[in-house]
Amino acid sequence: MAEPISESRWRAADRILDRVLDSPAERRRAVIAEVCGDDEELRTLVERLVARCEGDDTRLGPGGALDGAFAAAVGRELADGSAELRGALVGRYRVLRELGRGGMAVVYLAERADDDFHQLVALKLIQPGADGEHMLERFHRERQILALARHPNIAQLLDAGITADGRSFIVMELVEGEPVDVFCDARRLGLRRRLRIFLEIARAVEYAHRNLVVHRDIKPSNILVTGDGDVKLLDFGIAKLLDDDAAEHTRTHLRAMTPAFASPEQISGGAITTATDIYQLGVLLYLLLTGCWPYAAGSPATASVLLAIRELAPLRPSTAVGGRREPTPLPGRQAPTAGEIAASRSAPASRLRRELDGDLDTIVLTCLRKAPERRYPSVAQLIVDIERFLDGRTISARPDTIGYRLSTFVRRHSAATATAAASAVVVVGLVGFSTFEVGRERDRARLEAAKAGEVSTFLHGLFQVSAPNRSRGEQVTARELLDRGAERIETELAGQPELQAAMMTVIGDTYRELAHYDEAGALLERAVEIRRRHPGDRELDLAASLFALGRVHERLRDTEAARAVLEEALALREAALGPAHPDTARVRDVLGLVASYDGDLETARRLHEEAVADLAAALGKDHVDYGAALNRLAGVVQDQREFEASIVLFDEAIAVLERSAGDDHPYTAAAKFNLAHSLRNTGQIERADALYTEVLPLIARGFGPEHPAVGMVLNNHSNLLREQGRLDEAEAKLGQAMAIWTAALGPDHPQVGWIFNNLGLIATERGDHLAARDHFQRSVDIAEAAYGPDHADVATQLKNLGGALHALGDSEAAIPLMERALAIRERVYGSDHSYVGAILRELAVVRLDLGDHPGAIADLERAIPLGRDGPDHRHDEVTMPTIQLARTLAAIGRTGEAAARLEAERSACLESSRPAVDAALAVVKGSPSHRESVAG
Amino acid sequence: MDGVTELLLAYRDGDREAFDRLVPLLYDDLRRIAHWQLRRGRSSPTMGTTVLVHEIYLKMADQRSLDARDRGHFLAISAHAMRQVMADHARRRTAAKRGGAAQPVPLDEAPEIADGQARHLLDVDRALSELARHSDRMARIVECRFFAGYTEEETAEALDLSLRTVQRDWMKARAWLREALDGSDGRADL
């Protein structure tokens, strides 16, 4: 930049500039000469300024600050809210500014807000919207790992926690330094100095390995060198414990892969072991020694990078720096020239090549072997070899032979080792949710035998679209990602039915998680169809697709279809896995839900009880799946109106879920929501009211504001409010629930029918029986269309419709409806169930209005023995019907019977009911027929 | 938003300090609304500044009756805030790259290009501060045109200037900026 200009100079030049610009173009030169006189400097300044005015500079164009990659990056930063965090408190830390960001987390500079030392720390916060369950798991793992690792070369974990809005964070020692490669290049360190620094890194990794931790994201930006020259290893973000159970070894964790440093087995979804770190140390050593990436990839595109890692042999480091070929840059970086490489190592290219040729080539290439078991057996051995090299002694590693390389190449191509489920899990991770247990293991196992390269290319193609430059700075929603995936299955995986079916199952199941049931159903049906058409498929794959499809039917309350596919899935899994396997138990769990929708509560309870027991035995009582199953069992117990028992179960479910999933996890919120219903039914109205209010935002955040679950909270809260007489509030909540359910489930869904029913109840409370009738009619129509004419829901709604007609004076029309309701309940619940008694009592009232005394008497005679005894029920269900019966008997002259029934009830009834019975007795005894019979 | 309105009215009544106090308040609003807009996938890659600014303005106008002059002031202040937003980000970005307190910096798309743009923006910001010592008016015009992407007409409205003055000063301001950025050997850029 030029020197600042003096004020007087500026003024003079600007004034002249104006004059010149006011002159016609052809006069300008003359004007300048005239005005500037012999001030040569002023003249050249003005001439330059005029030339600049006449020219055009795009760098300073209108809106120039808002174009291009940097502005887009600012936009993204603003968009994900991280900029807003400045000054905010996270736990005990105040965020000062952003330091950097990765795929899933942002790292901030922060300070302790609660002490006087203002200790500066690095605070790593999980990205908003990325808080899937797996992410949380990952962060918990990171906590555990960092607490475990105490080493001077590993950045220290200081704290960890969850923010008020539910994001996880960890707090690390603040490391001020440069990435190790930058550090070395800036100081033009020679190879031996670089090797010594590398040894420090390797020793830290070796320490982690001894503590059973694999880092698996070793790369320069994770290794900083401080001003004092201390090496610090950062970011155990995707580190992994080695003593995790066996399943852990094959299950791939969600992670933002750093493609350039990924090992072949990370790409193919193979087991992650210490050999993975050895490979990554190899890439790092390669970079430090040569300034290059080991492979001559076709392009820096992710797919091309991954392909190179899997398929290409690394160039010998000595060849890379030899100057005989273009150096290959780290993907995404600019290619260094051979001269730059040499200069930053303070050695001419020829000497670099000589130093690398031989032992160093062998050491690096041994780290980089494709097959993990062919690398150094441990980091310790790698360290020993480098130390030997530095001491001028013979190293232990031996170069690969040509024959070996050829044979492995052939082997790789005949039986691909890769699996796609690894990447498939990444799909789910990216879109930020997680409960994706469905056949994941199965799908992976299946895909192991498939052409995984194409699957990973497929998936990576998907994510490429979500990369900011491809989507032009716009946010890509989970939904869009899935839509793209679904489209591409057809085109890009054409001719590979196994892969198509597997991906359809994955994406279909994900659609279900997001409550896009139509899309889910369509994809899953195709997956099932494909898997049926291709026998020889493993049956468990079919079971996985069937199970996923069954869950969609279950959500849509299509009980018949759900049961058909779920029972098939159950049979397949029982045969292949055994009856108590958790995957089998999960099918039973969902079948239990289906049974409960059909009103078969006993079957439902049995299925849930089995599922709960099996899951507890297989997964332990701290597992989220156990908690979720317990919640469903409690739901059936609640449906059976055993509210006290259900409260005990819900409390247990909530405790399990809080332990396993966290306070504000949607599952926990759902269990609390269910508990509220039981509380309401045991008269604990205030607690229930408070719980609904607490749970609504949690559910909306956890499931999304348009998810059907949100409608359920609103609906049930509305019922509670209605019972308290808060009718306007109740109606408003129903309106919201209606909008959500209609959009998510369609206008003909039985749950929408229940909203009409509940609107009818509100109208009834207001005495608006016409409106009530219309609402109830809609609810009956919807329930009949969905379930057929004989469903328990239809009975309840028919009864309500009958009640409305009765209130409107149309008792004759009410009778057949109530009789139908009665017949349905007799069939569903049995003829001696208290629900049957409830309809009989209402029916008797309607018959009396029509003067049908014998009919009413017959109904009441049946209803009274079905009424439940006990303080909550006897008055309404036994005493009042008895009074009703006695008055009806008296009305047709059977006063003696009437009096006898009342006398008997008088001694059996509750104390509080006695005045009512006495009053009835007085009426019956005072009636004309009674007096006559006494007189006579 | 209350404070903003009051400060804006104070600024209209000639309180120059109100301007300086307005900018940080607006800065937050710009960020918040930019955030909201981008979340909804509404924005173009260029942040859609004018849209942002109008949104904020409309929100304010809703609450208080603001006349046309207020709107002008508002546009001017927003442009200044936008300059600060961009320069702040650029400063952080270049600081991070220099390794001020380096933690991992992500590989994002076309990082080299974005880095170059960030540095350029900082250079312009500095040159603009220098230019403001000589001509506050020119500096404000550059804020409106370059940093906020306003049209010439909007710029004239924002700064209560004639269209001709805006055109002339914009031309001269750019010449002065290039002079500062490139010095005497900057002809290659013309």
mmCIF file of N, CA and C in Angstrom, chain A residues 1-2 4-5 7 10-11 13-14 17-18 21-22 45 48-49 52-53 56-57 59-70 74-75 77-79 83-84 86 98-101 122 175-177 221 224 234 469 475, chain B residues 31-32 34-35 38-39 46-47 49 86 89-90 92-93 100-104 106 109 114 117-118 120-121 123-124 130-131 134-135 138 145-149 168 170-172 174-176 178-184 189-190:
data_model
loop_
_atom_site.group_PDB
_atom_site.id
_atom_site.type_symbol
_atom_site.label_atom_id
_atom_site.label_comp_id
_atom_site.label_asym_id
_atom_site.label_seq_id
_atom_site.Cartn_x
_atom_site.Cartn_y
_atom_site.Cartn_z
ATOM 1 N N MET A 1 0.835 -1.194 0.000
ATOM 2 C CA MET A 1 0.000 0.000 0.000
ATOM 3 C C MET A 1 0.875 1.252 0.000
ATOM 4 N N ALA A 2 0.362 2.279 -0.629
ATOM 5 C CA ALA A 2 1.169 3.504 -0.781
ATOM 6 C C ALA A 2 1.232 4.277 0.522
ATOM 7 N N PRO A 4 0.664 7.281 3.077
ATOM 8 C CA PRO A 4 -0.437 8.236 3.200
ATOM 9 C C PRO A 4 -0.021 9.573 2.589
ATOM 10 N N ILE A 5 -0.984 10.253 2.076
ATOM 11 C CA ILE A 5 -0.727 11.505 1.381
ATOM 12 C C ILE A 5 -1.098 12.647 2.327
ATOM 13 N N GLU A 7 -2.635 16.158 3.790
ATOM 14 C CA GLU A 7 -3.958 16.735 3.610
ATOM 15 C C GLU A 7 -3.955 17.796 2.496
ATOM 16 N N TRP A 10 -3.614 16.250 -0.877
ATOM 17 C CA TRP A 10 -4.852 15.567 -1.265
ATOM 18 C C TRP A 10 -5.874 16.565 -1.792
ATOM 19 N N ARG A 11 -6.052 17.645 -1.004
ATOM 20 C CA ARG A 11 -7.027 18.680 -1.384
ATOM 21 C C ARG A 11 -6.717 19.220 -2.774
ATOM 22 N N ALA A 13 -4.901 17.935 -5.218
ATOM 23 C CA ALA A 13 -5.095 16.945 -6.278
ATOM 24 C C ALA A 13 -6.580 16.730 -6.547
ATOM 25 N N ASP A 14 -7.370 16.675 -5.469
ATOM 26 C CA ASP A 14 -8.797 16.401 -5.649
ATOM 27 C C ASP A 14 -9.481 17.551 -6.388
ATOM 28 N N LEU A 17 -8.504 17.319 -9.909
ATOM 29 C CA LEU A 17 -9.175 16.159 -10.494
ATOM 30 C C LEU A 17 -10.583 16.551 -10.945
ATOM 31 N N ASP A 18 -11.286 17.290 -10.070
ATOM 32 C CA ASP A 18 -12.628 17.741 -10.428
ATOM 33 C C ASP A 18 -12.597 18.583 -11.711
ATOM 34 N N LEU A 21 -11.943 16.403 -14.710
ATOM 35 C CA LEU A 21 -13.085 15.546 -15.062
ATOM 36 C C LEU A 21 -14.207 16.368 -15.695
ATOM 37 N N ASP A 22 -14.274 17.643 -15.313
ATOM 38 C CA ASP A 22 -15.297 18.503 -15.910
ATOM 39 C C ASP A 22 -14.949 18.876 -17.351
ATOM 40 N N LEU A 45 0.603 12.415 -10.198
ATOM 41 C CA LEU A 45 -0.470 11.915 -9.312
ATOM 42 C C LEU A 45 -1.827 12.135 -9.986
ATOM 43 N N ARG A 48 -2.371 9.901 -12.910
ATOM 44 C CA ARG A 48 -2.741 8.538 -12.502
ATOM 45 C C ARG A 48 -4.198 8.485 -12.080
ATOM 46 N N LEU A 49 -4.596 9.492 -11.282
ATOM 47 C CA LEU A 49 -5.981 9.495 -10.779
ATOM 48 C C LEU A 49 -6.965 9.569 -11.943
ATOM 49 N N ARG A 52 -7.161 6.306 -13.584
ATOM 50 C CA ARG A 52 -7.929 5.366 -12.767
ATOM 51 C C ARG A 52 -9.426 5.635 -12.905
ATOM 52 N N CYS A 53 -9.791 6.933 -12.982
ATOM 53 C CA CYS A 53 -11.203 7.269 -13.145
ATOM 54 C C CYS A 53 -11.714 6.770 -14.488
ATOM 55 N N ASP A 56 -11.440 0.885 -15.374
ATOM 56 C CA ASP A 56 -12.470 0.203 -14.608
ATOM 57 C C ASP A 56 -11.791 -0.872 -13.765
ATOM 58 N N ASP A 57 -12.164 -0.959 -12.540
ATOM 59 C CA ASP A 57 -11.528 -1.938 -11.660
ATOM 60 C C ASP A 57 -12.605 -2.792 -11.022
ATOM 61 N N ARG A 59 -12.355 -5.029 -8.939
ATOM 62 C CA ARG A 59 -12.177 -5.336 -7.507
ATOM 63 C C ARG A 59 -12.878 -4.326 -6.617
ATOM 64 N N LEU A 60 -13.179 -3.164 -7.183
ATOM 65 C CA LEU A 60 -13.854 -2.144 -6.388
ATOM 66 C C LEU A 60 -15.238 -1.846 -6.954
ATOM 67 N N GLY A 61 -15.810 -2.798 -7.661
ATOM 68 C CA GLY A 61 -17.117 -2.600 -8.275
ATOM 69 C C GLY A 61 -18.225 -2.495 -7.243
ATOM 70 N N PRO A 62 -19.401 -2.043 -7.701
ATOM 71 C CA PRO A 62 -20.539 -1.946 -6.778
ATOM 72 C C PRO A 62 -20.837 -3.307 -6.151
ATOM 73 N N GLY A 63 -21.033 -3.325 -4.858
ATOM 74 C CA GLY A 63 -21.343 -4.591 -4.174
ATOM 75 C C GLY A 63 -20.160 -5.539 -4.160
ATOM 76 N N GLY A 64 -18.970 -5.020 -4.483
ATOM 77 C CA GLY A 64 -17.798 -5.882 -4.607
ATOM 78 C C GLY A 64 -17.484 -6.669 -3.334
ATOM 79 N N ALA A 65 -17.800 -6.067 -2.195
ATOM 80 C CA ALA A 65 -17.512 -6.755 -0.934
ATOM 81 C C ALA A 65 -18.400 -7.967 -0.740
ATOM 82 N N LEU A 66 -19.503 -8.010 -1.486
ATOM 83 C CA LEU A 66 -20.503 -9.033 -1.207
ATOM 84 C C LEU A 66 -20.479 -10.167 -2.206
ATOM 85 N N ASP A 67 -19.502 -10.134 -3.120
ATOM 86 C CA ASP A 67 -19.397 -11.207 -4.093
ATOM 87 C C ASP A 67 -18.308 -12.169 -3.679
ATOM 88 N N GLY A 68 -18.441 -13.376 -4.135
ATOM 89 C CA GLY A 68 -17.319 -14.285 -4.072
ATOM 90 C C GLY A 68 -17.263 -15.178 -2.854
ATOM 91 N N ALA A 69 -16.209 -15.970 -2.830
ATOM 92 C CA ALA A 69 -16.104 -17.044 -1.853
ATOM 93 C C ALA A 69 -16.055 -16.533 -0.419
ATOM 94 N N PHE A 70 -15.365 -15.411 -0.211
ATOM 95 C CA PHE A 70 -15.257 -14.948 1.174
ATOM 96 C C PHE A 70 -16.607 -14.494 1.698
ATOM 97 N N VAL A 74 -18.722 -15.843 4.884
ATOM 98 C CA VAL A 74 -19.296 -15.018 5.958
ATOM 99 C C VAL A 74 -20.765 -15.334 6.104
ATOM 100 N N GLY A 75 -21.429 -15.449 4.951
ATOM 101 C CA GLY A 75 -22.853 -15.759 4.969
ATOM 102 C C GLY A 75 -23.118 -17.065 5.695
ATOM 103 N N GLU A 77 -21.260 -18.465 7.909
ATOM 104 C CA GLU A 77 -20.954 -18.328 9.330
ATOM 105 C C GLU A 77 -22.107 -17.647 10.055
ATOM 106 N N LEU A 78 -22.637 -16.608 9.410
ATOM 107 C CA LEU A 78 -23.794 -15.947 9.998
ATOM 108 C C LEU A 78 -24.948 -16.931 10.068
ATOM 109 N N ALA A 79 -25.049 -17.747 9.022
ATOM 110 C CA ALA A 79 -26.205 -18.630 8.922
ATOM 111 C C ALA A 79 -26.203 -19.684 10.013
ATOM 112 N N ALA A 83 -21.543 -16.854 14.717
ATOM 113 C CA ALA A 83 -21.083 -15.495 14.975
ATOM 114 C C ALA A 83 -21.805 -14.896 16.171
ATOM 115 N N GLU A 84 -23.041 -15.377 16.379
ATOM 116 C CA GLU A 84 -23.829 -14.808 17.462
ATOM 117 C C GLU A 84 -23.313 -15.220 18.831
ATOM 118 N N ARG A 86 -20.466 -14.944 20.066
ATOM 119 C CA ARG A 86 -19.453 -14.125 20.688
ATOM 120 C C ARG A 86 -20.012 -13.443 21.937
ATOM 121 N N GLU A 98 -14.192 -16.976 17.314
ATOM 122 C CA GLU A 98 -14.018 -18.273 16.686
ATOM 123 C C GLU A 98 -12.565 -18.491 16.318
ATOM 124 N N LEU A 99 -12.124 -19.739 16.507
ATOM 125 C CA LEU A 99 -10.759 -20.063 16.126
ATOM 126 C C LEU A 99 -10.714 -20.885 14.852
ATOM 127 N N GLY A 100 -11.708 -21.714 14.666
ATOM 128 C CA GLY A 100 -11.693 -22.559 13.482
ATOM 129 C C GLY A 100 -12.895 -23.461 13.510
ATOM 130 N N ARG A 101 -13.130 -24.115 12.385
ATOM 131 C CA ARG A 101 -14.296 -24.981 12.356
ATOM 132 C C ARG A 101 -14.032 -26.204 11.503
ATOM 133 N N ALA A 122 -9.664 -23.343 24.708
ATOM 134 C CA ALA A 122 -10.322 -23.617 23.423
ATOM 135 C C ALA A 122 -11.608 -24.358 23.738
ATOM 136 N N VAL A 175 -4.083 -24.176 22.774
ATOM 137 C CA VAL A 175 -2.755 -24.355 22.231
ATOM 138 C C VAL A 175 -2.524 -23.277 21.194
ATOM 139 N N GLU A 176 -1.552 -22.416 21.446
ATOM 140 C CA GLU A 176 -1.241 -21.395 20.467
ATOM 141 C C GLU A 176 -0.032 -21.845 19.695
ATOM 142 N N GLY A 177 -0.262 -22.079 18.427
ATOM 143 C CA GLY A 177 0.857 -22.551 17.643
ATOM 144 C C GLY A 177 0.492 -22.675 16.187
ATOM 145 N N SER A 221 -3.324 -30.145 10.796
ATOM 146 C CA SER A 221 -4.097 -29.140 11.519
ATOM 147 C C SER A 221 -4.465 -29.624 12.916
ATOM 148 N N LEU A 224 -0.209 -29.075 16.541
ATOM 149 C CA LEU A 224 0.308 -27.712 16.556
ATOM 150 C C LEU A 224 1.660 -27.680 17.266
ATOM 151 N N LEU A 234 -3.944 -32.471 19.041
ATOM 152 C CA LEU A 234 -5.285 -31.983 19.373
ATOM 153 C C LEU A 234 -6.340 -32.943 18.875
ATOM 154 N N ASN A 469 -19.969 -24.830 -1.997
ATOM 155 C CA ASN A 469 -19.801 -24.214 -3.310
ATOM 156 C C ASN A 469 -20.735 -24.831 -4.342
ATOM 157 N N GLN A 475 -28.369 -23.527 2.443
ATOM 158 C CA GLN A 475 -28.372 -24.685 3.319
ATOM 159 C C GLN A 475 -29.115 -25.824 2.632
ATOM 160 N N ARG B 31 -26.702 -9.205 11.735
ATOM 161 C CA ARG B 31 -26.258 -10.583 11.901
ATOM 162 C C ARG B 31 -27.433 -11.501 12.141
ATOM 163 N N ARG B 32 -28.321 -11.038 13.005
ATOM 164 C CA ARG B 32 -29.426 -11.915 13.361
ATOM 165 C C ARG B 32 -30.316 -12.152 12.147
ATOM 166 N N ALA B 34 -29.530 -11.772 8.995
ATOM 167 C CA ALA B 34 -28.787 -12.527 7.975
ATOM 168 C C ALA B 34 -28.860 -14.006 8.319
ATOM 169 N N HIS B 35 -28.664 -14.279 9.563
ATOM 170 C CA HIS B 35 -28.729 -15.645 10.058
ATOM 171 C C HIS B 35 -30.073 -16.264 9.738
ATOM 172 N N LEU B 38 -30.597 -16.729 5.920
ATOM 173 C CA LEU B 38 -29.821 -17.787 5.301
ATOM 174 C C LEU B 38 -30.341 -19.138 5.733
ATOM 175 N N ARG B 39 -30.812 -19.194 6.973
ATOM 176 C CA ARG B 39 -31.414 -20.415 7.458
ATOM 177 C C ARG B 39 -32.563 -20.847 6.577
ATOM 178 N N THR B 46 -24.502 -13.639 -2.277
ATOM 179 C CA THR B 46 -24.050 -12.335 -1.827
ATOM 180 C C THR B 46 -24.948 -11.802 -0.742
ATOM 181 N N MET B 47 -25.356 -12.585 0.180
ATOM 182 C CA MET B 47 -25.998 -12.096 1.392
ATOM 183 C C MET B 47 -27.220 -11.195 1.218
ATOM 184 N N THR B 49 -27.752 -7.905 0.858
ATOM 185 C CA THR B 49 -27.717 -6.848 1.878
ATOM 186 C C THR B 49 -28.899 -5.922 1.870
ATOM 187 N N MET B 86 -18.229 -7.213 7.528
ATOM 188 C CA MET B 86 -17.323 -7.848 6.583
ATOM 189 C C MET B 86 -15.867 -7.718 7.049
ATOM 190 N N HIS B 89 -15.046 -10.077 9.961
ATOM 191 C CA HIS B 89 -14.847 -11.461 9.530
ATOM 192 C C HIS B 89 -13.513 -11.611 8.816
ATOM 193 N N ALA B 90 -13.207 -10.637 7.980
ATOM 194 C CA ALA B 90 -11.960 -10.728 7.230
ATOM 195 C C ALA B 90 -10.772 -10.703 8.192
ATOM 196 N N ARG B 92 -10.726 -11.685 11.282
ATOM 197 C CA ARG B 92 -10.605 -12.963 11.986
ATOM 198 C C ARG B 92 -10.028 -14.024 11.084
ATOM 199 N N ARG B 93 -10.473 -13.997 9.859
ATOM 200 C CA ARG B 93 -10.021 -15.032 8.948
ATOM 201 C C ARG B 93 -8.524 -14.921 8.707
ATOM 202 N N GLY B 100 -2.366 -16.648 14.576
ATOM 203 C CA GLY B 100 -2.410 -15.824 15.780
ATOM 204 C C GLY B 100 -2.574 -16.699 17.000
ATOM 205 N N ALA B 101 -3.622 -17.472 17.032
ATOM 206 C CA ALA B 101 -3.800 -18.476 18.068
ATOM 207 C C ALA B 101 -4.369 -19.662 17.342
ATOM 208 N N ALA B 102 -3.534 -20.339 16.685
ATOM 209 C CA ALA B 102 -4.049 -21.264 15.678
ATOM 210 C C ALA B 102 -4.559 -22.556 16.284
ATOM 211 N N GLN B 103 -5.779 -22.805 16.003
ATOM 212 C CA GLN B 103 -6.352 -24.118 16.194
ATOM 213 C C GLN B 103 -6.686 -24.552 14.783
ATOM 214 N N PRO B 104 -7.187 -25.765 14.644
ATOM 215 C CA PRO B 104 -7.435 -26.201 13.270
ATOM 216 C C PRO B 104 -8.335 -25.238 12.516
ATOM 217 N N PRO B 106 -10.501 -24.916 9.070
ATOM 218 C CA PRO B 106 -11.072 -25.921 8.176
ATOM 219 C C PRO B 106 -10.590 -25.747 6.755
ATOM 220 N N GLU B 109 -14.209 -24.552 0.928
ATOM 221 C CA GLU B 109 -14.104 -24.511 -0.524
ATOM 222 C C GLU B 109 -13.227 -23.336 -0.928
ATOM 223 N N ALA B 114 -10.884 -17.317 -1.111
ATOM 224 C CA ALA B 114 -11.556 -16.587 -0.038
ATOM 225 C C ALA B 114 -10.541 -15.811 0.799
ATOM 226 N N GLN B 117 -9.652 -12.726 -1.002
ATOM 227 C CA GLN B 117 -10.721 -11.731 -0.937
ATOM 228 C C GLN B 117 -10.772 -11.072 0.437
ATOM 229 N N ALA B 118 -10.547 -11.886 1.465
ATOM 230 C CA ALA B 118 -10.568 -11.329 2.817
ATOM 231 C C ALA B 118 -9.461 -10.287 2.978
ATOM 232 N N HIS B 120 -8.028 -8.578 0.594
ATOM 233 C CA HIS B 120 -8.383 -7.431 -0.223
ATOM 234 C C HIS B 120 -9.369 -6.529 0.522
ATOM 235 N N LEU B 121 -10.344 -7.165 1.138
ATOM 236 C CA LEU B 121 -11.362 -6.418 1.863
ATOM 237 C C LEU B 121 -10.741 -5.615 3.000
ATOM 238 N N ASP B 123 -7.672 -4.567 3.091
ATOM 239 C CA ASP B 123 -6.907 -3.477 2.488
ATOM 240 C C ASP B 123 -7.831 -2.315 2.145
ATOM 241 N N VAL B 124 -8.969 -2.661 1.551
ATOM 242 C CA VAL B 124 -9.920 -1.609 1.183
ATOM 243 C C VAL B 124 -10.396 -0.896 2.442
ATOM 244 N N GLU B 130 -8.367 5.771 5.644
ATOM 245 C CA GLU B 130 -7.443 6.827 5.257
ATOM 246 C C GLU B 130 -8.169 7.890 4.415
ATOM 247 N N LEU B 131 -8.975 7.406 3.478
ATOM 248 C CA LEU B 131 -9.715 8.326 2.610
ATOM 249 C C LEU B 131 -10.679 9.176 3.428
ATOM 250 N N HIS B 134 -9.721 12.550 4.594
ATOM 251 C CA HIS B 134 -9.802 13.645 3.636
ATOM 252 C C HIS B 134 -11.230 13.959 3.245
ATOM 253 N N SER B 135 -12.003 12.924 3.017
ATOM 254 C CA SER B 135 -13.378 13.154 2.587
ATOM 255 C C SER B 135 -14.297 12.107 3.185
ATOM 256 N N MET B 138 -16.913 10.830 0.583
ATOM 257 C CA MET B 138 -16.481 9.776 -0.336
ATOM 258 C C MET B 138 -16.465 8.419 0.373
ATOM 259 N N ARG B 145 -21.860 1.851 -1.691
ATOM 260 C CA ARG B 145 -21.776 1.181 -2.988
ATOM 261 C C ARG B 145 -21.031 -0.143 -2.892
ATOM 262 N N PHE B 146 -19.851 -0.104 -2.304
ATOM 263 C CA PHE B 146 -18.990 -1.297 -2.320
ATOM 264 C C PHE B 146 -19.384 -2.306 -1.230
ATOM 265 N N PHE B 147 -19.590 -1.807 -0.013
ATOM 266 C CA PHE B 147 -19.832 -2.740 1.091
ATOM 267 C C PHE B 147 -21.280 -3.160 1.202
ATOM 268 N N ALA B 148 -22.211 -2.241 0.858
ATOM 269 C CA ALA B 148 -23.610 -2.607 1.026
ATOM 270 C C ALA B 148 -24.299 -2.892 -0.293
ATOM 271 N N GLY B 149 -23.631 -2.601 -1.393
ATOM 272 C CA GLY B 149 -24.214 -2.940 -2.687
ATOM 273 C C GLY B 149 -25.420 -2.100 -3.064
ATOM 274 N N ARG B 168 -20.050 11.269 -9.270
ATOM 275 C CA ARG B 168 -18.732 11.856 -9.370
ATOM 276 C C ARG B 168 -17.834 11.373 -8.214
ATOM 277 N N TRP B 170 -18.116 8.766 -6.319
ATOM 278 C CA TRP B 170 -17.858 7.314 -6.388
ATOM 279 C C TRP B 170 -16.692 7.058 -7.332
ATOM 280 N N MET B 171 -16.689 7.793 -8.455
ATOM 281 C CA MET B 171 -15.608 7.626 -9.420
ATOM 282 C C MET B 171 -14.284 8.072 -8.799
ATOM 283 N N LYS B 172 -14.334 9.234 -8.168
ATOM 284 C CA LYS B 172 -13.095 9.751 -7.584
ATOM 285 C C LYS B 172 -12.629 8.892 -6.409
ATOM 286 N N ARG B 174 -12.990 5.780 -5.917
ATOM 287 C CA ARG B 174 -12.337 4.556 -6.359
ATOM 288 C C ARG B 174 -10.924 4.848 -6.871
ATOM 289 N N ALA B 175 -10.795 5.989 -7.550
ATOM 290 C CA ALA B 175 -9.461 6.348 -8.025
ATOM 291 C C ALA B 175 -8.520 6.536 -6.833
ATOM 292 N N TRP B 176 -8.985 7.237 -5.815
ATOM 293 C CA TRP B 176 -8.159 7.448 -4.622
ATOM 294 C C TRP B 176 -7.837 6.126 -3.923
ATOM 295 N N ARG B 178 -7.669 3.141 -5.251
ATOM 296 C CA ARG B 178 -6.679 2.406 -6.031
ATOM 297 C C ARG B 178 -5.300 3.025 -5.879
ATOM 298 N N GLU B 179 -5.305 4.321 -5.791
ATOM 299 C CA GLU B 179 -4.040 5.019 -5.569
ATOM 300 C C GLU B 179 -3.417 4.510 -4.262
ATOM 301 N N ALA B 180 -4.259 4.413 -3.238
ATOM 302 C CA ALA B 180 -3.745 3.960 -1.939
ATOM 303 C C ALA B 180 -3.379 2.482 -1.971
ATOM 304 N N LEU B 181 -4.173 1.681 -2.657
ATOM 305 C CA LEU B 181 -3.953 0.236 -2.658
ATOM 306 C C LEU B 181 -2.737 -0.147 -3.505
ATOM 307 N N ASP B 182 -2.610 0.476 -4.666
ATOM 308 C CA ASP B 182 -1.594 0.032 -5.605
ATOM 309 C C ASP B 182 -0.378 0.922 -5.644
ATOM 310 N N GLY B 183 -0.533 2.160 -5.126
ATOM 311 C CA GLY B 183 0.587 3.075 -5.208
ATOM 312 C C GLY B 183 0.862 3.438 -6.658
ATOM 313 N N SER B 184 2.067 3.922 -6.924
ATOM 314 C CA SER B 184 2.344 4.488 -8.229
ATOM 315 C C SER B 184 2.502 3.419 -9.300
ATOM 316 N N ASP B 189 -3.509 -2.658 -13.001
ATOM 317 C CA ASP B 189 -4.855 -3.017 -12.599
ATOM 318 C C ASP B 189 -5.943 -2.254 -13.341
ATOM 319 N N LEU B 190 -5.533 -1.197 -14.022
ATOM 320 C CA LEU B 190 -6.576 -0.340 -14.601
ATOM 321 C C LEU B 190 -7.148 -0.943 -15.874
#
